[in-house]
PDB file of C-alpha atoms in Angstrom:
ATOM      1  CA  UNK A   1     -62.574 153.763 -31.045  1.00 60.00           C
ATOM      2  CA  UNK A   2     -60.468 150.862 -32.075  1.00 83.00           C
ATOM      3  CA  UNK A   3     -61.628 147.287 -31.906  1.00 83.00           C
ATOM      4  CA  UNK A   4     -58.867 146.531 -29.397  1.00 80.00           C
ATOM      5  CA  UNK A   5     -60.229 149.204 -27.044  1.00 81.00           C
ATOM      6  CA  UNK A   6     -63.712 147.701 -27.252  1.00 86.00           C
ATOM      7  CA  UNK A   7     -62.309 144.244 -26.640  1.00 88.00           C
ATOM      8  CA  UNK A   8     -60.456 145.548 -23.572  1.00 84.00           C
ATOM      9  CA  UNK A   9     -63.593 147.195 -22.234  1.00 86.00           C
ATOM     10  CA  UNK A  10     -65.705 144.088 -22.747  1.00 91.00           C
ATOM     11  CA  UNK A  11     -63.057 141.889 -21.094  1.00 89.00           C
ATOM     12  CA  UNK A  12     -62.852 144.316 -18.176  1.00 89.00           C
ATOM     13  CA  UNK A  13     -66.622 144.280 -17.783  1.00 90.00           C
ATOM     14  CA  UNK A  14     -66.802 140.471 -17.938  1.00 92.00           C
ATOM     15  CA  UNK A  15     -63.912 139.963 -15.504  1.00 90.00           C
ATOM     16  CA  UNK A  16     -65.283 142.518 -13.069  1.00 90.00           C
ATOM     17  CA  UNK A  17     -68.705 140.874 -13.174  1.00 91.00           C
ATOM     18  CA  UNK A  18     -67.162 137.436 -12.733  1.00 91.00           C
ATOM     19  CA  UNK A  19     -65.091 138.609  -9.758  1.00 91.00           C
ATOM     20  CA  UNK A  20     -68.048 140.359  -8.156  1.00 92.00           C
ATOM     21  CA  UNK A  21     -70.296 137.320  -8.503  1.00 91.00           C
ATOM     22  CA  UNK A  22     -67.553 135.084  -7.095  1.00 91.00           C
ATOM     23  CA  UNK A  23     -67.175 137.385  -4.119  1.00 90.00           C
ATOM     24  CA  UNK A  24     -70.931 137.354  -3.560  1.00 92.00           C
ATOM     25  CA  UNK A  25     -70.880 133.543  -3.771  1.00 89.00           C
ATOM     26  CA  UNK A  26     -68.105 133.361  -1.158  1.00 89.00           C
ATOM     27  CA  UNK A  27     -70.014 135.648   1.185  1.00 90.00           C
ATOM     28  CA  UNK A  28     -73.191 133.599   0.667  1.00 89.00           C
ATOM     29  CA  UNK A  29     -71.364 130.355   1.457  1.00 86.00           C
ATOM     30  CA  UNK A  30     -69.851 131.793   4.628  1.00 85.00           C
ATOM     31  CA  UNK A  31     -73.221 133.190   5.703  1.00 85.00           C
ATOM     32  CA  UNK A  32     -74.891 129.841   4.974  1.00 78.00           C
ATOM     33  CA  UNK A  33     -72.281 127.990   7.009  1.00 71.00           C
ATOM     34  CA  UNK A  34     -72.608 130.418   9.909  1.00 68.00           C
ATOM     35  CA  UNK A  35     -76.412 130.178   9.793  1.00 67.00           C
ATOM     36  CA  UNK A  36     -76.284 126.379   9.948  1.00 65.00           C
ATOM     37  CA  UNK A  37     -73.982 126.563  12.940  1.00 65.00           C
ATOM     38  CA  UNK A  38     -76.339 129.008  14.683  1.00 62.00           C
ATOM     39  CA  UNK A  39     -79.382 126.820  14.025  1.00 62.00           C
ATOM     40  CA  UNK A  40     -77.837 123.605  15.304  1.00 61.00           C
ATOM     41  CA  UNK A  41     -75.368 124.455  18.045  1.00 56.00           C
ATOM     42  CA  UNK A  42     -73.345 121.558  19.271  1.00 58.00           C
ATOM     43  CA  UNK A  43     -72.436 121.372  22.932  1.00 54.00           C
ATOM     44  CA  UNK A  44     -68.851 122.299  23.675  1.00 53.00           C
ATOM     45  CA  UNK A  45     -66.604 119.292  23.935  1.00 56.00           C
ATOM     46  CA  UNK A  46     -63.880 119.026  26.490  1.00 52.00           C
ATOM     47  CA  UNK A  47     -61.087 116.634  25.701  1.00 57.00           C
ATOM     48  CA  UNK A  48     -60.387 114.461  28.701  1.00 55.00           C
ATOM     49  CA  UNK A  49     -57.933 111.635  28.975  1.00 59.00           C
ATOM     50  CA  UNK A  50     -57.518 108.883  31.475  1.00 56.00           C
ATOM     51  CA  UNK A  51     -60.042 106.742  33.267  1.00 53.00           C
ATOM     52  CA  UNK A  52     -60.208 109.111  36.239  1.00 51.00           C
ATOM     53  CA  UNK A  53     -61.458 111.913  33.955  1.00 54.00           C
ATOM     54  CA  UNK A  54     -64.614 109.964  33.093  1.00 52.00           C
ATOM     55  CA  UNK A  55     -67.562 110.017  35.459  1.00 57.00           C
ATOM     56  CA  UNK A  56     -69.147 106.674  36.381  1.00 54.00           C
ATOM     57  CA  UNK A  57     -71.974 107.345  33.918  1.00 58.00           C
ATOM     58  CA  UNK A  58     -69.524 107.910  31.063  1.00 59.00           C
ATOM     59  CA  UNK A  59     -67.319 104.883  31.665  1.00 56.00           C
ATOM     60  CA  UNK A  60     -66.755 102.863  28.514  1.00 56.00           C
ATOM     61  CA  UNK A  61     -67.944  99.273  28.416  1.00 59.00           C
ATOM     62  CA  UNK A  62     -65.438  96.777  29.890  1.00 56.00           C
ATOM     63  CA  UNK A  63     -64.560  95.297  26.490  1.00 54.00           C
ATOM     64  CA  UNK A  64     -63.568  98.744  25.192  1.00 51.00           C
ATOM     65  CA  UNK A  65     -61.801  99.735  28.383  1.00 49.00           C
ATOM     66  CA  UNK A  66     -59.484  96.712  28.202  1.00 54.00           C
ATOM     67  CA  UNK A  67     -58.770  96.928  24.507  1.00 51.00           C
ATOM     68  CA  UNK A  68     -54.956  97.110  24.131  1.00 56.00           C
ATOM     69  CA  UNK A  69     -55.285  99.197  20.952  1.00 56.00           C
ATOM     70  CA  UNK A  70     -56.928 102.028  22.899  1.00 53.00           C
ATOM     71  CA  UNK A  71     -54.297 102.263  25.601  1.00 54.00           C
ATOM     72  CA  UNK A  72     -54.432 102.888  29.329  1.00 55.00           C
ATOM     73  CA  UNK A  73     -54.678 106.698  29.399  1.00 55.00           C
ATOM     74  CA  UNK A  74     -56.706 107.316  26.258  1.00 54.00           C
ATOM     75  CA  UNK A  75     -60.401 108.112  26.227  1.00 55.00           C
ATOM     76  CA  UNK A  76     -62.664 106.386  23.752  1.00 51.00           C
ATOM     77  CA  UNK A  77     -63.354 108.778  20.868  1.00 56.00           C
ATOM     78  CA  UNK A  78     -66.967 109.254  19.822  1.00 57.00           C
ATOM     79  CA  UNK A  79     -68.025 108.446  16.264  1.00 55.00           C
ATOM     80  CA  UNK A  80     -67.210 110.920  13.543  1.00 54.00           C
ATOM     81  CA  UNK A  81     -69.729 113.675  12.989  1.00 61.00           C
ATOM     82  CA  UNK A  82     -71.342 113.657   9.534  1.00 64.00           C
ATOM     83  CA  UNK A  83     -71.949 117.407   9.734  1.00 71.00           C
ATOM     84  CA  UNK A  84     -68.233 118.105  10.083  1.00 76.00           C
ATOM     85  CA  UNK A  85     -67.546 116.944   6.518  1.00 82.00           C
ATOM     86  CA  UNK A  86     -70.362 119.112   5.180  1.00 82.00           C
ATOM     87  CA  UNK A  87     -69.040 122.134   7.056  1.00 80.00           C
ATOM     88  CA  UNK A  88     -65.532 121.592   5.699  1.00 86.00           C
ATOM     89  CA  UNK A  89     -66.924 121.210   2.177  1.00 87.00           C
ATOM     90  CA  UNK A  90     -68.868 124.472   2.516  1.00 85.00           C
ATOM     91  CA  UNK A  91     -65.822 126.350   3.806  1.00 87.00           C
ATOM     92  CA  UNK A  92     -63.714 124.967   0.973  1.00 90.00           C
ATOM     93  CA  UNK A  93     -66.345 126.054  -1.519  1.00 89.00           C
ATOM     94  CA  UNK A  94     -66.328 129.538   0.003  1.00 89.00           C
ATOM     95  CA  UNK A  95     -62.534 129.623  -0.268  1.00 91.00           C
ATOM     96  CA  UNK A  96     -62.701 128.590  -3.920  1.00 91.00           C
ATOM     97  CA  UNK A  97     -65.172 131.398  -4.623  1.00 90.00           C
ATOM     98  CA  UNK A  98     -62.914 133.878  -2.817  1.00 91.00           C
ATOM     99  CA  UNK A  99     -59.826 132.768  -4.769  1.00 92.00           C
ATOM    100  CA  UNK A 100     -61.748 133.024  -8.036  1.00 92.00           C
ATOM    101  CA  UNK A 101     -62.825 136.542  -7.052  1.00 91.00           C
ATOM    102  CA  UNK A 102     -59.236 137.513  -6.297  1.00 93.00           C
ATOM    103  CA  UNK A 103     -58.083 136.081  -9.620  1.00 93.00           C
ATOM    104  CA  UNK A 104     -60.809 138.022 -11.438  1.00 91.00           C
ATOM    105  CA  UNK A 105     -59.908 141.281  -9.726  1.00 92.00           C
ATOM    106  CA  UNK A 106     -56.209 140.754 -10.470  1.00 93.00           C
ATOM    107  CA  UNK A 107     -56.964 140.017 -14.125  1.00 91.00           C
ATOM    108  CA  UNK A 108     -59.151 143.122 -14.351  1.00 90.00           C
ATOM    109  CA  UNK A 109     -56.339 145.126 -12.753  1.00 91.00           C
ATOM    110  CA  UNK A 110     -53.872 143.798 -15.328  1.00 91.00           C
ATOM    111  CA  UNK A 111     -56.192 144.838 -18.144  1.00 90.00           C
ATOM    112  CA  UNK A 112     -56.530 148.325 -16.619  1.00 91.00           C
ATOM    113  CA  UNK A 113     -52.740 148.587 -16.324  1.00 92.00           C
ATOM    114  CA  UNK A 114     -52.308 147.491 -19.948  1.00 89.00           C
ATOM    115  CA  UNK A 115     -54.803 150.127 -21.075  1.00 88.00           C
ATOM    116  CA  UNK A 116     -53.013 152.779 -19.018  1.00 92.00           C
ATOM    117  CA  UNK A 117     -49.651 151.858 -20.551  1.00 92.00           C
ATOM    118  CA  UNK A 118     -51.180 151.903 -24.044  1.00 87.00           C
ATOM    119  CA  UNK A 119     -52.613 155.359 -23.423  1.00 89.00           C
ATOM    120  CA  UNK A 120     -49.318 156.623 -22.002  1.00 92.00           C
ATOM    121  CA  UNK A 121     -47.407 155.241 -24.992  1.00 92.00           C
ATOM    122  CA  UNK A 122     -49.768 157.084 -27.350  1.00 90.00           C
ATOM    123  CA  UNK A 123     -49.161 160.291 -25.416  1.00 93.00           C
ATOM    124  CA  UNK A 124     -45.398 159.726 -25.528  1.00 94.00           C
ATOM    125  CA  UNK A 125     -45.465 159.293 -29.329  1.00 92.00           C
ATOM    126  CA  UNK A 126     -46.864 162.810 -29.825  1.00 86.00           C
TER     127      UNK A 126
END
């Protein structure tokens, strides 16, 4: 075999391994994110607006209720959730792994196509 054939085979093996490991990493990140959500379920939130939508126990303090920046028909938003940023970061990491896997599979496919065309050109020369 020629050195170029061996180089093509090694590149195909490396790219396929890289793509497979990236795909496994994406699946692991998605599974980890889903497991965290299952372990710490948050109660469903219903978006309500207006003062009449709030029960007497949920009424905002008078200083917040009369704040002109909030507005008459707007409910006071709770503080941001620190877990939301972590969940978004995990999903983005899973997406990066998935894109890397797709790029690896496409590159391996290009190498296979180049090898097929090289083989077909050798056959055509005969």
